[in-house]
Short mmCIF file of C-alpha atoms and ligand atoms in Angstrom, two decimals:
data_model
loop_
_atom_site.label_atom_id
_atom_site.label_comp_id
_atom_site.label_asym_id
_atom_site.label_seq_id
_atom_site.Cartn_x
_atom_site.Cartn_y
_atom_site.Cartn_z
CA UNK A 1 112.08 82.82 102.73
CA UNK A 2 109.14 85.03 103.66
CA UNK A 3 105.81 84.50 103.28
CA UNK A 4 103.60 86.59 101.30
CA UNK A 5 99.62 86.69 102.66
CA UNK A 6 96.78 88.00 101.40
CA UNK A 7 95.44 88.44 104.77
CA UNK A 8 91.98 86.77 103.60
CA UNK A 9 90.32 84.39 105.73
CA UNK A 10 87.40 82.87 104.17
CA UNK A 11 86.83 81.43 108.03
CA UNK A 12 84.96 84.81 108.94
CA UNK A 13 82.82 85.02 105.59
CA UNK A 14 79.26 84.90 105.83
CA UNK A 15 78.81 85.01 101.78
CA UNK A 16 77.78 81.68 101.93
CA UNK A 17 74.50 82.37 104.00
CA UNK A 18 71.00 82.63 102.34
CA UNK A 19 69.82 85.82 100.98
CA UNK A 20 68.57 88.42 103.05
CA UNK A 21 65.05 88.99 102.12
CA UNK A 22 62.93 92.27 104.34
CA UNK A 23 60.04 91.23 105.31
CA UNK A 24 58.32 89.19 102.29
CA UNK A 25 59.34 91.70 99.98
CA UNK A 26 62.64 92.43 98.26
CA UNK A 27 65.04 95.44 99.32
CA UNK A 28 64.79 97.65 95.84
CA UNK A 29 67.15 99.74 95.56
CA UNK A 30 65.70 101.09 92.18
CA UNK A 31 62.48 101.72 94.12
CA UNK A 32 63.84 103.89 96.47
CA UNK A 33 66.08 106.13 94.22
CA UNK A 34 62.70 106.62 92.34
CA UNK A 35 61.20 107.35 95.38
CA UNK A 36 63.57 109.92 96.50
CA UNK A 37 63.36 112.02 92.97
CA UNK A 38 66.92 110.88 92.01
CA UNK A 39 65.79 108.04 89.56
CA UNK A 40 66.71 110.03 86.52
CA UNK A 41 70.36 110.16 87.79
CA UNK A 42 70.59 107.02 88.92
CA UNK A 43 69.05 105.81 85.88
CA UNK A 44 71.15 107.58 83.68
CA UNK A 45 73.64 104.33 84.20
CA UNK A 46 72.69 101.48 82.31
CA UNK A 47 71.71 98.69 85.05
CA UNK A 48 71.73 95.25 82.83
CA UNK A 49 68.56 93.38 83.19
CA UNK A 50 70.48 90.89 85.40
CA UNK A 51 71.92 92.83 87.84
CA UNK A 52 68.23 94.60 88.07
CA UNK A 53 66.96 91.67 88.93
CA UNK A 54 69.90 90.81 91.27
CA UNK A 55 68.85 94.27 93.20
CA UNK A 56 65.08 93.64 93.04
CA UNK A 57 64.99 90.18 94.94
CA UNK A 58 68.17 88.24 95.64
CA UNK A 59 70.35 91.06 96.78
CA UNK A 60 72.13 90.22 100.19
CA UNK A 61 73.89 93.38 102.20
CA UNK A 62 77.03 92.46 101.66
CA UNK A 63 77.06 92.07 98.33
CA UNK A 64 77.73 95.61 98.36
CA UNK A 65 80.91 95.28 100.38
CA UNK A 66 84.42 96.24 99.26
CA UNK A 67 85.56 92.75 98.27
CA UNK A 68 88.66 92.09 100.53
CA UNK A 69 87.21 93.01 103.19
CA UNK A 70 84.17 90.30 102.76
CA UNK A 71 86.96 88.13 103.63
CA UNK A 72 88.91 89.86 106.32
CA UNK A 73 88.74 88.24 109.39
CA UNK A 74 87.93 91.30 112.09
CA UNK A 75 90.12 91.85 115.24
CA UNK A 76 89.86 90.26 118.46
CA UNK A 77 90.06 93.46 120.90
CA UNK A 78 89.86 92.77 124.81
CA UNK A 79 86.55 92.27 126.11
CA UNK A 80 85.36 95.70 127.65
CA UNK A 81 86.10 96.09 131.32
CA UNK A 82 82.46 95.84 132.40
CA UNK A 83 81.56 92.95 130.03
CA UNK A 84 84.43 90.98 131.43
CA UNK A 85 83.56 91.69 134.82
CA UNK A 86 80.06 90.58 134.49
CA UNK A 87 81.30 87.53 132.50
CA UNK A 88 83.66 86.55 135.78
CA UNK A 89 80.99 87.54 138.37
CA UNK A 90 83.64 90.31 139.89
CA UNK A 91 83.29 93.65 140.63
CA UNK A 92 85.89 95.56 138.17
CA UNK A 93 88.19 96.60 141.25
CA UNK A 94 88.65 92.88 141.97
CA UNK A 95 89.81 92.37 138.63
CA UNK A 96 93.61 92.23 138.44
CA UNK A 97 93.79 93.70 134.56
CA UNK A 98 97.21 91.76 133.24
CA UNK A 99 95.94 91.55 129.50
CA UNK A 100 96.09 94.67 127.42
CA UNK A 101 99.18 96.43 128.41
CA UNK A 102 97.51 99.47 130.15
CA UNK A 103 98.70 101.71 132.78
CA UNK A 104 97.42 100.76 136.25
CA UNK A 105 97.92 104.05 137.70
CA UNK A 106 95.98 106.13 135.57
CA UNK A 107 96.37 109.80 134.49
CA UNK A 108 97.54 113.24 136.50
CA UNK A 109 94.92 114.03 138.49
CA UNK A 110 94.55 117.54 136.32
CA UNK A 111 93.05 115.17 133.51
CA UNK A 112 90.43 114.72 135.69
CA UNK A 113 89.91 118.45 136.94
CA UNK A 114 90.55 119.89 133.53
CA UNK A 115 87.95 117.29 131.79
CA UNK A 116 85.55 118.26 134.82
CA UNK A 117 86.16 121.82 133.75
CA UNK A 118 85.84 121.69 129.82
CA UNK A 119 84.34 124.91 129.26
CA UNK A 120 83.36 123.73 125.47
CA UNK A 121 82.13 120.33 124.84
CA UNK A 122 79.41 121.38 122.19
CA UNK A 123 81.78 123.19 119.42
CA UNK A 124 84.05 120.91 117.39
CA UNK A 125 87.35 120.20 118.46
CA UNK A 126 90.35 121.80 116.92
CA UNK A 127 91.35 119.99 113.48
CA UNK A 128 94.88 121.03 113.92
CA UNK A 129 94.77 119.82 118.03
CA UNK A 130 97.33 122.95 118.07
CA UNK A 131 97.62 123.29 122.13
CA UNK A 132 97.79 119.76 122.34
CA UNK A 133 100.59 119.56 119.47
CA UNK A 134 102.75 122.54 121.49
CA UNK A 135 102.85 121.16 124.29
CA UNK A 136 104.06 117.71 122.34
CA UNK A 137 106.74 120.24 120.72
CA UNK A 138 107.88 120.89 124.35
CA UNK A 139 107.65 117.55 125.69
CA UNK A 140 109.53 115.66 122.43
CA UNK A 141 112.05 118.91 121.99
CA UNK A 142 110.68 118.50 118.26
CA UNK A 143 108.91 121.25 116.65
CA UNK A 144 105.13 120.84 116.68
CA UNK A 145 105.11 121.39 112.40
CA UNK A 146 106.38 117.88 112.39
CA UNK A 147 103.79 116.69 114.73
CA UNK A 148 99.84 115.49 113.89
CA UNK A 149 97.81 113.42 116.96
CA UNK A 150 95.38 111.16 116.46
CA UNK A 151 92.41 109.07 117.80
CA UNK A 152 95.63 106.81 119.26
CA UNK A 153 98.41 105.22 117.44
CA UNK A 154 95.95 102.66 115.67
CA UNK A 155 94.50 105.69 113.58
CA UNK A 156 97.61 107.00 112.77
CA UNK A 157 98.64 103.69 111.31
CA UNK A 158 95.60 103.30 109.33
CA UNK A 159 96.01 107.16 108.30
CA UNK A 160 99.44 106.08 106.61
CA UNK A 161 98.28 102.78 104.83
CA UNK A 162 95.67 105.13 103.43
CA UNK A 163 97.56 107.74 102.54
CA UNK A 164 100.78 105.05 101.41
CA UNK A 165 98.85 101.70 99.81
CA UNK A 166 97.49 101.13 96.85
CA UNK A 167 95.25 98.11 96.87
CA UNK A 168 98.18 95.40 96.01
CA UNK A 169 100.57 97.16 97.46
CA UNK A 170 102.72 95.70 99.96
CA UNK A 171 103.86 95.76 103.61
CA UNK A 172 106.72 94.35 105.55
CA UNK A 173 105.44 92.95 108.86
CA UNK A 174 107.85 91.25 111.43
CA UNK A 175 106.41 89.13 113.69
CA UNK A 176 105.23 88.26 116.41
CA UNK A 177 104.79 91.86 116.94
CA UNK A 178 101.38 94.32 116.99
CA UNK A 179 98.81 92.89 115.18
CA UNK A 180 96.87 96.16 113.62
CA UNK A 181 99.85 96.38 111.30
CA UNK A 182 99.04 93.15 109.28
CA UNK A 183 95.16 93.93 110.46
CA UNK A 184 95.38 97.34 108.86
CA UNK A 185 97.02 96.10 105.66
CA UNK A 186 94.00 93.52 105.20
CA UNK A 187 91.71 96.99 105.70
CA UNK A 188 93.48 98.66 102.77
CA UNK A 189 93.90 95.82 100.50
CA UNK A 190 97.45 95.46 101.04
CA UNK A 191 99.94 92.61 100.72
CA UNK A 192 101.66 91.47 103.67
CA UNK A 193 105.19 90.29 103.53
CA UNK A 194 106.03 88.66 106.57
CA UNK A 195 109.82 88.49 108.14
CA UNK A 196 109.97 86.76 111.12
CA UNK A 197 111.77 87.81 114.13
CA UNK A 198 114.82 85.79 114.96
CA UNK A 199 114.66 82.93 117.94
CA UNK A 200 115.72 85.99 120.33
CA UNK A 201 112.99 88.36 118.69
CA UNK A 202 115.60 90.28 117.32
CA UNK A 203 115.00 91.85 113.87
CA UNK A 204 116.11 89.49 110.86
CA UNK A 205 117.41 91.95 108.89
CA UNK A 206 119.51 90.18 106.18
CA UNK A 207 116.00 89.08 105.23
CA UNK A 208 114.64 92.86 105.71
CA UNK A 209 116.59 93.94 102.93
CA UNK A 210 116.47 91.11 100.81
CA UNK A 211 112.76 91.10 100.48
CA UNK A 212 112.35 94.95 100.48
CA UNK A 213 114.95 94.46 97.11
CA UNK A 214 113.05 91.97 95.52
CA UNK A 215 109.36 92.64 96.45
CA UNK A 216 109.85 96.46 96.39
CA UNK A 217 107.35 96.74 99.49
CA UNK A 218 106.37 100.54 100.30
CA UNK A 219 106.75 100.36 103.89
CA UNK A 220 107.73 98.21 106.97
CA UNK A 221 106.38 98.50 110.25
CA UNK A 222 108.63 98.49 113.09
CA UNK A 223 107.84 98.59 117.04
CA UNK A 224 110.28 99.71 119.68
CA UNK A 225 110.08 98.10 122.25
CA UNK A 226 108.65 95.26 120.32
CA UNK A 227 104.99 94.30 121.37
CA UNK A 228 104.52 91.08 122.40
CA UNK A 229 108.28 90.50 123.90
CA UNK A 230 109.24 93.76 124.76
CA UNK A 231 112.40 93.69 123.09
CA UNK A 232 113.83 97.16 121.25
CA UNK A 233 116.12 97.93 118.13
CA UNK A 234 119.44 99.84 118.48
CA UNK A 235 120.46 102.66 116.19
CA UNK A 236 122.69 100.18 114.09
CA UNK A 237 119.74 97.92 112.84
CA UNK A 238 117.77 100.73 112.77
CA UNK A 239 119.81 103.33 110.39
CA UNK A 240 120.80 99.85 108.39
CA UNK A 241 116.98 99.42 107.48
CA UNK A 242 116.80 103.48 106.38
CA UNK A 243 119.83 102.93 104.09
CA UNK A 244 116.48 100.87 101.93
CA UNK A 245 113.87 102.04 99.56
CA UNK A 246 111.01 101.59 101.93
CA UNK A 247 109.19 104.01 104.11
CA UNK A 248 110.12 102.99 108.11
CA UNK A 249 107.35 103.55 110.24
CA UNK A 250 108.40 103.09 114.01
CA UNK A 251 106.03 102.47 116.42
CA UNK A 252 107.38 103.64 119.86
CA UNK A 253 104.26 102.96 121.97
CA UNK A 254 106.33 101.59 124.73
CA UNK A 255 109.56 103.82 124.71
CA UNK A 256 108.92 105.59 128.03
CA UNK A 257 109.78 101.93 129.30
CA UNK A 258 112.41 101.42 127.74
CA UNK A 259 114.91 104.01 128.95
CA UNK A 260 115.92 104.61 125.41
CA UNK A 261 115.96 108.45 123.54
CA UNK A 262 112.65 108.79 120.91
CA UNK A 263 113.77 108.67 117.72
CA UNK A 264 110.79 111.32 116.60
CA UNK A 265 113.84 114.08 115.84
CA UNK A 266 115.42 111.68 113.74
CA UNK A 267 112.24 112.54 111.13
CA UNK A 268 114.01 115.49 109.80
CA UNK A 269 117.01 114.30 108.97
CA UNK A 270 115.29 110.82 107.26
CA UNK A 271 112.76 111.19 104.75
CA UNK A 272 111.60 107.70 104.79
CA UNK A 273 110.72 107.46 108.42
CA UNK A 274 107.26 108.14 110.72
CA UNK A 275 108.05 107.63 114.54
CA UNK A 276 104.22 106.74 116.16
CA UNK A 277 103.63 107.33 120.22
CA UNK A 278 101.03 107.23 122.34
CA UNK A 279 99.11 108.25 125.79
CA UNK A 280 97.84 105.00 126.15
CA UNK A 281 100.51 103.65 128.25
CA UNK A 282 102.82 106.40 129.50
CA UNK A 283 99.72 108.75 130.76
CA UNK A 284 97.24 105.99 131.77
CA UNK A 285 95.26 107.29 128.78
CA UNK A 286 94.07 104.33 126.89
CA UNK A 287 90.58 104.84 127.30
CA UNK A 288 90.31 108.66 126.42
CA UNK A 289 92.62 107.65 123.19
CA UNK A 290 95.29 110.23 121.62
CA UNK A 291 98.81 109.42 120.06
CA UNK A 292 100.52 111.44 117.82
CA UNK A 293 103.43 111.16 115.96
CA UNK A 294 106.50 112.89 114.18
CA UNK A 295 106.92 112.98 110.54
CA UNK A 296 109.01 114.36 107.65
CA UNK A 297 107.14 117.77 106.14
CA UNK A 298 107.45 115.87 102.86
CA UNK A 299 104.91 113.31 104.12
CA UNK A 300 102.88 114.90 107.13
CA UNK A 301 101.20 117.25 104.54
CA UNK A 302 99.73 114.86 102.93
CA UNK A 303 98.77 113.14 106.09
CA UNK A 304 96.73 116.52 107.17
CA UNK A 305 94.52 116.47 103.91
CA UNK A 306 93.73 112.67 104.50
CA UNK A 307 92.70 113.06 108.10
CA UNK A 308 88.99 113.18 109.55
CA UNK A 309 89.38 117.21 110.48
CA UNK A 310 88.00 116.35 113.95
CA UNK A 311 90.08 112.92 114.60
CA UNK A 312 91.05 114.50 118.69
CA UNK A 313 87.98 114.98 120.70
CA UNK A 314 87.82 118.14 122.86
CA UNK A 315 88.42 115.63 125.98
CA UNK A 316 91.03 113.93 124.13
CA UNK A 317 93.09 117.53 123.67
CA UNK A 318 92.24 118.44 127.29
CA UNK A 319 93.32 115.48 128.84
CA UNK A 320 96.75 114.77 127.14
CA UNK A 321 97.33 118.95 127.56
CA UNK A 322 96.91 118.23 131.21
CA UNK A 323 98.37 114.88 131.50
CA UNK A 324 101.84 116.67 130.03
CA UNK A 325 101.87 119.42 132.89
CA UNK A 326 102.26 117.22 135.33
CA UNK A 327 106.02 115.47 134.33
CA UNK A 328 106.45 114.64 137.62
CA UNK A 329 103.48 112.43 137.95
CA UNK A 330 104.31 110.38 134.55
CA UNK A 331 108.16 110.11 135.25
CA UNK A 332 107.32 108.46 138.87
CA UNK A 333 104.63 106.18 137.34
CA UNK A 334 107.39 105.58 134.82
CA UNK A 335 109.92 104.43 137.29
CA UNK A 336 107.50 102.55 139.24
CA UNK A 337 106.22 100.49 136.65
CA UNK A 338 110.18 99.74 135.50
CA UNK A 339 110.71 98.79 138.76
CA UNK A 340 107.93 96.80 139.25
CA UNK A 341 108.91 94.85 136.12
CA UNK A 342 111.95 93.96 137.45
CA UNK A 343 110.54 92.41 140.58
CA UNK A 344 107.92 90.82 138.15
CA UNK A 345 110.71 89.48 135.99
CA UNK A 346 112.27 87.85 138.56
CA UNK A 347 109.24 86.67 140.52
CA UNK A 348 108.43 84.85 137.06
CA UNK A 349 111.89 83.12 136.72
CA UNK A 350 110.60 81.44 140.08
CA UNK A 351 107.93 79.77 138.30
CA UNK A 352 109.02 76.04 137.21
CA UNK A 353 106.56 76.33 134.24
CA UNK A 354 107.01 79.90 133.08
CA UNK A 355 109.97 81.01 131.12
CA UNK A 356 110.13 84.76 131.02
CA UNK A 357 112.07 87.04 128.47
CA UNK A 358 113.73 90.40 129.64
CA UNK A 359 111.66 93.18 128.78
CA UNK A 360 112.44 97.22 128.14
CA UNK A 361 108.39 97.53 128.52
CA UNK A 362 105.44 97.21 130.85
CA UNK A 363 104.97 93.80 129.83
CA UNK A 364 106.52 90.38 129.94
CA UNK A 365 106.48 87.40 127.70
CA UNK A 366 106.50 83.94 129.27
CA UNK A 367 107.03 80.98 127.41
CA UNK A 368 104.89 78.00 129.04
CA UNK A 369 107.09 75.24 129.93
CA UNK A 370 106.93 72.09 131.46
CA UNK A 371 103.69 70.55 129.88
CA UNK A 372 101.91 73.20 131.15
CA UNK A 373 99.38 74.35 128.48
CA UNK A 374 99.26 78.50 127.99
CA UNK A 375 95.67 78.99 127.01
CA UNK A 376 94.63 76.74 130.22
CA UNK A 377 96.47 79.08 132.20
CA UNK A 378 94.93 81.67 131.19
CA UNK A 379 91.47 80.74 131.72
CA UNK A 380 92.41 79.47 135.13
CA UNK A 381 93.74 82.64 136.48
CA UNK A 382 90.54 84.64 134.26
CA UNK A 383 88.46 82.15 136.68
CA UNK A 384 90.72 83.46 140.07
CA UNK A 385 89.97 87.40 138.38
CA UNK A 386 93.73 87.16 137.27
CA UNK A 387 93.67 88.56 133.03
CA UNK A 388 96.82 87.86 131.29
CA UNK A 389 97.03 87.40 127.13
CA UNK A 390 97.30 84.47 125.58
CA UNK A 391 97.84 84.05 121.67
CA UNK A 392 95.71 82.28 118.97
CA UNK A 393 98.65 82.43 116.62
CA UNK A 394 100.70 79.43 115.89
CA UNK A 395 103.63 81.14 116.67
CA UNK A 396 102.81 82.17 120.33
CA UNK A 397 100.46 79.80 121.23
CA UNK A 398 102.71 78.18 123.90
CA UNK A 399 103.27 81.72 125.03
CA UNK A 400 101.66 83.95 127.51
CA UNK A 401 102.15 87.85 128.16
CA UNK A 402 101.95 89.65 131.49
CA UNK A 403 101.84 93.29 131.77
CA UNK A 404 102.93 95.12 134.59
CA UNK A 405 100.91 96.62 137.04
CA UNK A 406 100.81 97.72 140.83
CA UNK A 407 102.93 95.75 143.19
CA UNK A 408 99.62 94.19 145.02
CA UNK A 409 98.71 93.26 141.07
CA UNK A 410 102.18 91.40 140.97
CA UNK A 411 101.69 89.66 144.39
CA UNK A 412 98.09 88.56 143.98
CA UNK A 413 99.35 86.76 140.31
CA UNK A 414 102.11 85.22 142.18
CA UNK A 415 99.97 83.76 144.56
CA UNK A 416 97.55 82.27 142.03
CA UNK A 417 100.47 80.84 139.78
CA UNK A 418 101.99 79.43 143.10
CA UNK A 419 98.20 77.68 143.36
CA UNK A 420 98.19 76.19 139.71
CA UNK A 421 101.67 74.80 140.07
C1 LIG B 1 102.93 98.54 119.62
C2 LIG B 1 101.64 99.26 119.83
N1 LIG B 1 101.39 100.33 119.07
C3 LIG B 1 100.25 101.02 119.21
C4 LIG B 1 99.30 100.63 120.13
C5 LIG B 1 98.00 101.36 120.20
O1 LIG B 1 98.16 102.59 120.76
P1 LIG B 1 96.90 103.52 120.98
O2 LIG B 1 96.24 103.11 122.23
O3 LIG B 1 97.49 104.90 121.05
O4 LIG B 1 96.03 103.36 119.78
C6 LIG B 1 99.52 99.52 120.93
C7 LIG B 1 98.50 99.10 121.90
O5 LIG B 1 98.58 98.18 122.65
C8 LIG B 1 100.72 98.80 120.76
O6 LIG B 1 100.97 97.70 121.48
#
């Protein structure tokens, strides 16, 4: 049966800690809204003598966090490139950067001319990103009124909880997959319902719709290809799980990869499904962070009123507007990155202690076999400048993923591996 979390873990809460005290005397809050001439509004709410004194000398910072997220535990991002590289004594070019799914080859070169060129860096960005959403109508064949970017995927997936949830509400998750979904729940005080993936990573969904009948969830997160194992879901599982009451939000991060069709024109024909993309990984745009994604006009509209009006920096609009004139450029990083996979794939069959599953993305999962522990391995190839993931999650903790990179990335791995066996 599936599990049903709170995602609360007490492990990260500090409420336990002594109370903050500034300097020897107490933070007053009623002091300073006197101070600042709006004591008679603030006073015009009935503070009971204990919680005045609570605010006069005990008070502690957090006390005036949300309470959920006192007790979310936060996420554990990548370490930033020149953190890392300081931390391994490496320059970052001698850093073979395995870990985080990115794309080795970077942008077009016109993302680089047209940011050197940005004519207006000091006026706001365009709330609508309009050039940036045309050009997405041209590229996707979808029409840009069914298209809204944002500061990458991960904001447009906290835009929908916030714009979906209710606090209680709940979420299908099906892991191991991409952790901001269950992250992002915890954010908006959601409920996370949790349906494993099959043995193969395939969807379970016999349990899907089970749970989405009985705990009437208001939306399920799916990712295709499937982040960590790269695995993606056909039209047949995927039209079975919009027969069901419950908003479908597909994450396609990876589909350049995967040689399959988008399904981002399938949101106007189905009213209870968001398809999510990205320029992280098919333009090498990660750091400069835009994705966008396609959604029904019965939903987007609300969407547009919940958004931060200036969510796509100026840079952000100029570089995926330049990254998409260039086709050529992404389809041949495309096609070297599948091919490279392949060779990866079957480089990693070699190993005697790694037990690699196919992929449709620019990553592979490895299980760790032969007594070999994964997290060791991991920290001895960080120590030979070699970055691969490795989970803290019961379920992949014997697990290790490798993304894809250049072909001199792939050979200098295989050499280190070939060292540890
Ligand atoms: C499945 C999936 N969705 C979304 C993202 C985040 O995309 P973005 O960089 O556009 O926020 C990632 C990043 O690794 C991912 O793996």
């Amino acid at each position: 049966m599936a599990a049903i979390d709170l995602f609360c873990n007490p492990s990260s809460l500090c409420i336990d800690r002594p109370s903050l005290r500034v300097g020897s005397s107490c933070f007053s809050v009623e002091g300073k809204l006197r101070r600042s001439g709006i004591a008679y509004m603030a006073s015009s709410v009935p503070i009971k003598e204990e919680s005045r004194e609570n605010l006069g000398c005990s008070v502690t910072g957090d006390s005036f966090i949300r309470p959920h997220l006192r007790k979310l535990s936060p996420y554990q991002p990548i370490l930033p490139f020149e953190v890392l590289s300081t931390r391994l004594g490496r320059k970052p070019e001698d850093i073979v950067k395995l870990d985080a799914n990115e794309n080795p080859y970077g942008p077009p070169p016109e993302v680089l001319e047209a940011l050197g060129s940005m004519r207006f860096p000091y006026i706001y960005p365009d709330p609508e990103s309009r050039s940036l959403r045309a050009a997405l109508a041209e590229d996707s064949g979808i029409e840009s009124e069914y298209i809204l970017a944002g500061c990458g995927a991960d904001e447009l997936i906290d835009l929908i909880m916030r714009c979906v949830l209710d606090p209680g509400d709940k979420i299908v998750d099906c892991p191991p997959t991409f952790t901001m979904y269950e992250f992002d729940a915890a954010v908006n005080a959601a409920r996370v319902i949790k349906v494993s993936r099959k043995l193969d990573f395939s969807l379970d969904v016999e349990q899907i719709a089970e749970v989405v009948e009985q705990e009437r969830p208001k939306c399920i997160f799916l990712t295709s290809p499937n982040n960590p194992d790269g695995s993606i879901i056909n039209d047949e599982t995927l039209l079975k799980i919009l027969t069901l009451p419950v908003l479908v939000v597909l994450d396609e991060a990876y589909i350049e990869f995967s040689g399959i069709e988008s399904r981002m024109s399938w949101v106007k024909k189905y009213e209870n499904l968001i398809v999510l993309r990205t320029f992280s990984k098919r333009a090498g745009l990660a750091g400069i962070r835009v994705g966008y994604g396609a959604f029904p006009f019965s939903i987007i509209e609300y969407l547009w009123r919940a958004k931060q009006p200036y969510n796509v920096s100026v840079a952000a609009e100029i570089s995926a507007c330049a990254a998409l004139t260039n086709p050529v450029y992404l389809e041949n990083v495309k096609v070297a990155l599948v091919l490279e996979r392949e060779r990866l794939f079957k480089l990693l069959k070699e190993v005697p202690f790694l037990n690699p599953y196919p992929s449709y993305s620019n990553f592979i999962l490895c299980e760790v076999t032969s007594g070999m522990d994964a997290k060791k391995l991991k920290e001895d190839l960080a120590k030979m400048g070699i970055m691969i993931r490795h989970y803290n999650n019961k379920e992949l903790s014997g697990y290790v993923r490798v993304s894809v990179g250049k072909p001199e990335h792939t050979d200098a791995l295989m050499l280190c591996l070939k060292r540890l066996g």
